Coordinates of C-alpha atoms in Angstrom, one line a residue:
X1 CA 139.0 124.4 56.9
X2 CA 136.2 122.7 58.9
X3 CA 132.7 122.5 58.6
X4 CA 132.1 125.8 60.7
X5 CA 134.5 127.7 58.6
X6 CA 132.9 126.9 55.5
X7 CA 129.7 127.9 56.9
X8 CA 131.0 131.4 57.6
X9 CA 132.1 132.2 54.5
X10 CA 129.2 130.4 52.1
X11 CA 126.2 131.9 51.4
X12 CA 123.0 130.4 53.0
X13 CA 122.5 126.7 52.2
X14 CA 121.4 123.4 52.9
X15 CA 124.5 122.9 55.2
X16 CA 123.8 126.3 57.3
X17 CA 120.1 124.7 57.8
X18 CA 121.4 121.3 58.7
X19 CA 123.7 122.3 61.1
X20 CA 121.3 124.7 63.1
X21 CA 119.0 121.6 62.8
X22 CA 121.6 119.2 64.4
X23 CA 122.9 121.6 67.2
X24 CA 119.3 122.2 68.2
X25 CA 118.3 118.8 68.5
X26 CA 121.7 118.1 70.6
X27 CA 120.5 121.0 72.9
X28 CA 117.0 119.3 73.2
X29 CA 118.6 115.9 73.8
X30 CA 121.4 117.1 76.3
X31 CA 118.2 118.6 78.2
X32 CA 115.8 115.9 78.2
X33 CA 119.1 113.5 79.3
X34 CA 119.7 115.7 82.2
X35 CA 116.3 116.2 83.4
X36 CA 115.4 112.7 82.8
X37 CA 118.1 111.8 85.2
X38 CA 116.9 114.3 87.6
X39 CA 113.0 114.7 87.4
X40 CA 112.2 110.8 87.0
X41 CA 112.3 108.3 90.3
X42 CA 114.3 105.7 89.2
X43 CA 115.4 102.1 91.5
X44 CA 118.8 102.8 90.2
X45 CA 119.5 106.5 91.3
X46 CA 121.8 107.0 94.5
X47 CA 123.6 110.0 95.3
X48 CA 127.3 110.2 96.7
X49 CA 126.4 111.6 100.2
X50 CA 126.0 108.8 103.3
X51 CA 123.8 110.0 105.6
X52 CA 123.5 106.7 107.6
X53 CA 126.4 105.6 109.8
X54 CA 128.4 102.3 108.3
X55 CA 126.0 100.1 111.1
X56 CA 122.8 101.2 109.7
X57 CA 124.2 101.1 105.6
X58 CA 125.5 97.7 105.8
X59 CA 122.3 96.3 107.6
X60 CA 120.8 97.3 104.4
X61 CA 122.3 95.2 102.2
X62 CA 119.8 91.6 102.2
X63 CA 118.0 90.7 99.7
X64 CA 114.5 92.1 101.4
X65 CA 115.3 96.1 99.8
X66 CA 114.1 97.3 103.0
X67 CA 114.0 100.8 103.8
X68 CA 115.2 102.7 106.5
X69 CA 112.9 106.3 108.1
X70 CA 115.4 108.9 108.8
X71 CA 114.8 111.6 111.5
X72 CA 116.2 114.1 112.4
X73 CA 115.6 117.0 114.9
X74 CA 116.1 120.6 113.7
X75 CA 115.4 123.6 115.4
X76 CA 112.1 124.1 113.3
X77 CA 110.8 120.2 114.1
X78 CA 112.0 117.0 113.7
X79 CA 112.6 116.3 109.3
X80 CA 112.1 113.0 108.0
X81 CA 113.2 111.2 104.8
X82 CA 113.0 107.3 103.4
X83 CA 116.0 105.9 102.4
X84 CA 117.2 102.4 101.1
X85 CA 120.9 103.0 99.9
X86 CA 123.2 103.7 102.3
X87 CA 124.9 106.9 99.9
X88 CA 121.3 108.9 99.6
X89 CA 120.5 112.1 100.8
X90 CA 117.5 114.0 102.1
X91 CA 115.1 114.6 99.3
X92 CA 116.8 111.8 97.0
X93 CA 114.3 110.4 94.4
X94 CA 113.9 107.2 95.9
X95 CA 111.5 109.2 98.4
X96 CA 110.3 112.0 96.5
X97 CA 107.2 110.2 94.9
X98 CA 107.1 108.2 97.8
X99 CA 105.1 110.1 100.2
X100 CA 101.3 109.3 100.6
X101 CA 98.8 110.4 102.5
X102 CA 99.1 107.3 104.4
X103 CA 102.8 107.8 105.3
X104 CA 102.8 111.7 106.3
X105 CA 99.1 110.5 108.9
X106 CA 101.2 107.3 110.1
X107 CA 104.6 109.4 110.4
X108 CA 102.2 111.9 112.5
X109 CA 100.8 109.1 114.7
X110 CA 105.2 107.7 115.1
X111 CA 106.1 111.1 116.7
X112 CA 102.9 111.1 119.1
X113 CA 103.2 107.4 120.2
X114 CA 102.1 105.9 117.7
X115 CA 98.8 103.9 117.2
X116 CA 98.1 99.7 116.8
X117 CA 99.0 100.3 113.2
X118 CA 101.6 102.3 113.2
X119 CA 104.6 100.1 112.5
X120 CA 102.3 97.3 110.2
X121 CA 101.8 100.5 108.5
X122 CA 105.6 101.2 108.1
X123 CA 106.2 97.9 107.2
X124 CA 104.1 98.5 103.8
X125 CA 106.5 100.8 102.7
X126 CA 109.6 98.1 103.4
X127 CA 110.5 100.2 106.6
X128 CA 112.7 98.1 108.5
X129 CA 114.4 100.3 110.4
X130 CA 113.8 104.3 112.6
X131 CA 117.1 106.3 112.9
X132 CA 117.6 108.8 114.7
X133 CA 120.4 111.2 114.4
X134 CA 122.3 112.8 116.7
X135 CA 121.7 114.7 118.9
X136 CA 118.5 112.5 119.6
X137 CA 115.9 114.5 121.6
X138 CA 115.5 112.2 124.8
X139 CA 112.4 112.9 124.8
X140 CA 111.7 111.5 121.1
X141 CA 113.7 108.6 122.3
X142 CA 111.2 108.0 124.9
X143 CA 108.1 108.1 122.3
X144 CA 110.0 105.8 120.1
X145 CA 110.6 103.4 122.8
X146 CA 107.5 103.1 123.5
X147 CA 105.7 102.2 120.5
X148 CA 104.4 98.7 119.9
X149 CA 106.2 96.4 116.8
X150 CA 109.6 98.6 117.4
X151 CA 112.3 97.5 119.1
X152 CA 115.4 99.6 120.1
X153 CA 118.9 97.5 118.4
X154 CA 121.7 100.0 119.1
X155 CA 122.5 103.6 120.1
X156 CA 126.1 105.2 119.1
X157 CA 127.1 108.9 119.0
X158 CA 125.8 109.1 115.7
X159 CA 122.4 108.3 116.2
X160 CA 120.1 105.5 117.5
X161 CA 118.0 102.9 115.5
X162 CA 115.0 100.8 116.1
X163 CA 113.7 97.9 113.9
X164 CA 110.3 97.7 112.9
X165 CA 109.4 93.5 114.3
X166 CA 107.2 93.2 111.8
X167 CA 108.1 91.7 108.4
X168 CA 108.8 94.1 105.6
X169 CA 110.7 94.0 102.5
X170 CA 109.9 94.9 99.1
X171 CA 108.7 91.9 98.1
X172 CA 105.9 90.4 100.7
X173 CA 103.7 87.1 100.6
X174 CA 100.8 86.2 102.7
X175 CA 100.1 82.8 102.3
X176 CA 96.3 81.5 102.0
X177 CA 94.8 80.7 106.0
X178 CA 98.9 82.0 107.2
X179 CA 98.9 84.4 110.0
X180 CA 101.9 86.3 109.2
X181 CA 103.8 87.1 106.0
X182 CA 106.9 86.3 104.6
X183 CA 109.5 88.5 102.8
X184 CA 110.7 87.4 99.8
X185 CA 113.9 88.1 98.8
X186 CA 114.8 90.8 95.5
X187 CA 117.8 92.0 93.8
X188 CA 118.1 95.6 93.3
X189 CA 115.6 95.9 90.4
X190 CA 114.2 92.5 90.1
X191 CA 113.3 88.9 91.5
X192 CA 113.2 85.6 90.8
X193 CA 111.4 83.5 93.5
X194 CA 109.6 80.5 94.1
X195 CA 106.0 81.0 95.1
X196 CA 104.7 78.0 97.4
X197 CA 101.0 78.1 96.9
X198 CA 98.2 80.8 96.4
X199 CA 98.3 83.8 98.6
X200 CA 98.6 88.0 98.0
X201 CA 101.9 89.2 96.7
X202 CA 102.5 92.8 97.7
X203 CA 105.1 95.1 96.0
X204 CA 106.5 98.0 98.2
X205 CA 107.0 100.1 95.0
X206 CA 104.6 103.0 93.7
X207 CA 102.5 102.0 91.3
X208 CA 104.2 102.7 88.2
X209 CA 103.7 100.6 84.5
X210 CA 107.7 100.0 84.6
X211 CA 106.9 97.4 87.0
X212 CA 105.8 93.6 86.0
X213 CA 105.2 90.7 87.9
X214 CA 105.2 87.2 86.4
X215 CA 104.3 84.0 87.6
X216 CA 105.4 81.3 85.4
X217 CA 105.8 83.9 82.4
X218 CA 102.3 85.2 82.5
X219 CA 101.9 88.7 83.4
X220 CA 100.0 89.5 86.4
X221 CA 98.0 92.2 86.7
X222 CA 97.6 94.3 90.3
X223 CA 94.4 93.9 91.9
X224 CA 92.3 97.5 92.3
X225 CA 92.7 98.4 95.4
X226 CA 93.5 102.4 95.3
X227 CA 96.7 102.1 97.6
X228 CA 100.1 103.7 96.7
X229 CA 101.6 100.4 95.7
X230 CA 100.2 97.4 94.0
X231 CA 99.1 94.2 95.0
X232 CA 98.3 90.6 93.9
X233 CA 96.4 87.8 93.8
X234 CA 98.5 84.7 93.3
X235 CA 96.1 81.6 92.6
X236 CA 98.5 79.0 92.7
X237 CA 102.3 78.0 93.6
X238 CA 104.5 78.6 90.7
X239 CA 107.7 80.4 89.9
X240 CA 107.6 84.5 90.2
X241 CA 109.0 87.0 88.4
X242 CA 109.6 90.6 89.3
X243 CA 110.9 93.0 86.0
X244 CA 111.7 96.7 86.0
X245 CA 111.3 98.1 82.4
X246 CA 113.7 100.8 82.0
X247 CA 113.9 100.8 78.0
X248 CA 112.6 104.6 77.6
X249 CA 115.2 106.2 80.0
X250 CA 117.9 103.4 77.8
X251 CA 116.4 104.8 74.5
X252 CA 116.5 108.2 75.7
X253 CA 120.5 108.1 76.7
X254 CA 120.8 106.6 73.3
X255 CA 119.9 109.1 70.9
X256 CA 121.5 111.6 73.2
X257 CA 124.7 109.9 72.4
X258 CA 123.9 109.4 68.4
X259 CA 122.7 113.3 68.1
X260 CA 126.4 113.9 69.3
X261 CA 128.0 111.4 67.4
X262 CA 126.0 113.1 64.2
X263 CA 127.5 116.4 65.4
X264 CA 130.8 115.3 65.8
X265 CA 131.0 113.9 62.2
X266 CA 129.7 117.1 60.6
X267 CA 131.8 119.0 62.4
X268 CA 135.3 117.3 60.8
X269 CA 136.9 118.8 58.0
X270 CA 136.8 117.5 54.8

């Protein structure tokens, strides 16, 4: 007989108690797995469904980690959503804590003309690219055509897409006395880069603790500035480092998978 028969037919014991314990704290573990994986914007979540066409997906994959803004006209307005792999969705968590007040005013301002800021303002959240899907309003094409720093590339039956001319990535570096930045180029959760000289290192992420940027192995920490994503000040040329720390969603996986393991092992006969 197995564990569960012996359980049935013994009075209560030690046994009855641990194995409620056990098969409680599986159920706990099983739920804060799942809704860790849901509830918590990670770099590495993606879902299966491609919403950009294969043109749009595979101008994605550089090393800047640009984004691209998605609209889309629906008969209750035009819907929007920021996306940077070419399999995620509308809603998907790498825009859900994404969304500023800065974004929603600046999106306002697109879909009205836009204003002098309007795509510099894009390009802080690594917006490279505008689609629009079909059926594109003409009339939506016509704003979009004529807003300053975009530039119409290509129009298909599945949509049309304009890139944002000024430089944005997820990494970007303005040099000391420069007049334009550069983009420095990032893996999909990290960096490793040369730095030429002191300048301002901006990081298109939200600010979030996970995130650590090193120049020659000394931690840097993000000047004050209030904004949805953090800055720094670089002070002189060096080699940079950019680290996601992902250990508590690891750590939380992994005693998910001993709980079970403990389960499994009480539950064999003997």
């Amino acid at each position: 007989d197995g564990l569960s028969d012996r359980l049935r037919n013994s009075p209560l014991s030690k046994q009855h108690v641990e194995s409620l314990v056990t098969s409680v704290a599986l159920l706990i573990s099983i739920a804060t797995g799942i809704s860790w994986q849901i509830l918590t914007p990670s770099p590495l979540n993606s879902n299966s469904e491609q919403i950009l066409p294969a043109f749009v997906a595979a101008s994605l994959q550089s090393t800047d980690r640009s984004r691209v803004l998605v609209l889309r006209a629906t008969s209750s307005g035009t819907k929007y959503s920021v996306v940077r792999e070419g399999t995620s969705v509308l809603g998907d968590p790498e825009v859900s804590g994404l969304m500023p007040e800065l974004l929603e005013k600046t999106l306002a301002e697109l879909m009205t003309g836009g204003a002098n800021t309007t795509s510099r303002v894009l390009g802080q959240f690594a917006i490279k690219y505008v689609f629009v899907t079909s059926p594109a309003p003409a009339a939506l094409s016509r704003v979009l055509d004529g807003v300053g720093g975009l530039r119409r590339v290509s129009a298909t039956e599945q949509g049309a897409l304009w890139r944002i001319t000024n430089p944005s990535g997820r990494l970007v570096f303005l040099s000391d006395g420069a007049e334009s930045p550069i983009v420095l180029p990032s893996s999909r959760v990290s960096a490793q880069v040369a730095i030429p000289g002191p300048g301002k290192l901006s990081l298109s992420e939200k600010v979030d603790a996970k995130w650590s940027v090193l120049l020659d192995e000394e931690i840097l920490k993000p000047v004050e500035s209030g904004s949805w994503n953090p800055t720094y000040s670089i002070s002189q040329a060096g080699e940079l480092r950019l680290i996601h720390d992902s250990s508590l969603r690891r750590l939380a996986l992994g005693l998910q998978f001993l709980t079970l393991i403990a389960l499994l092992i009480m539950c064999l006969p003997g």
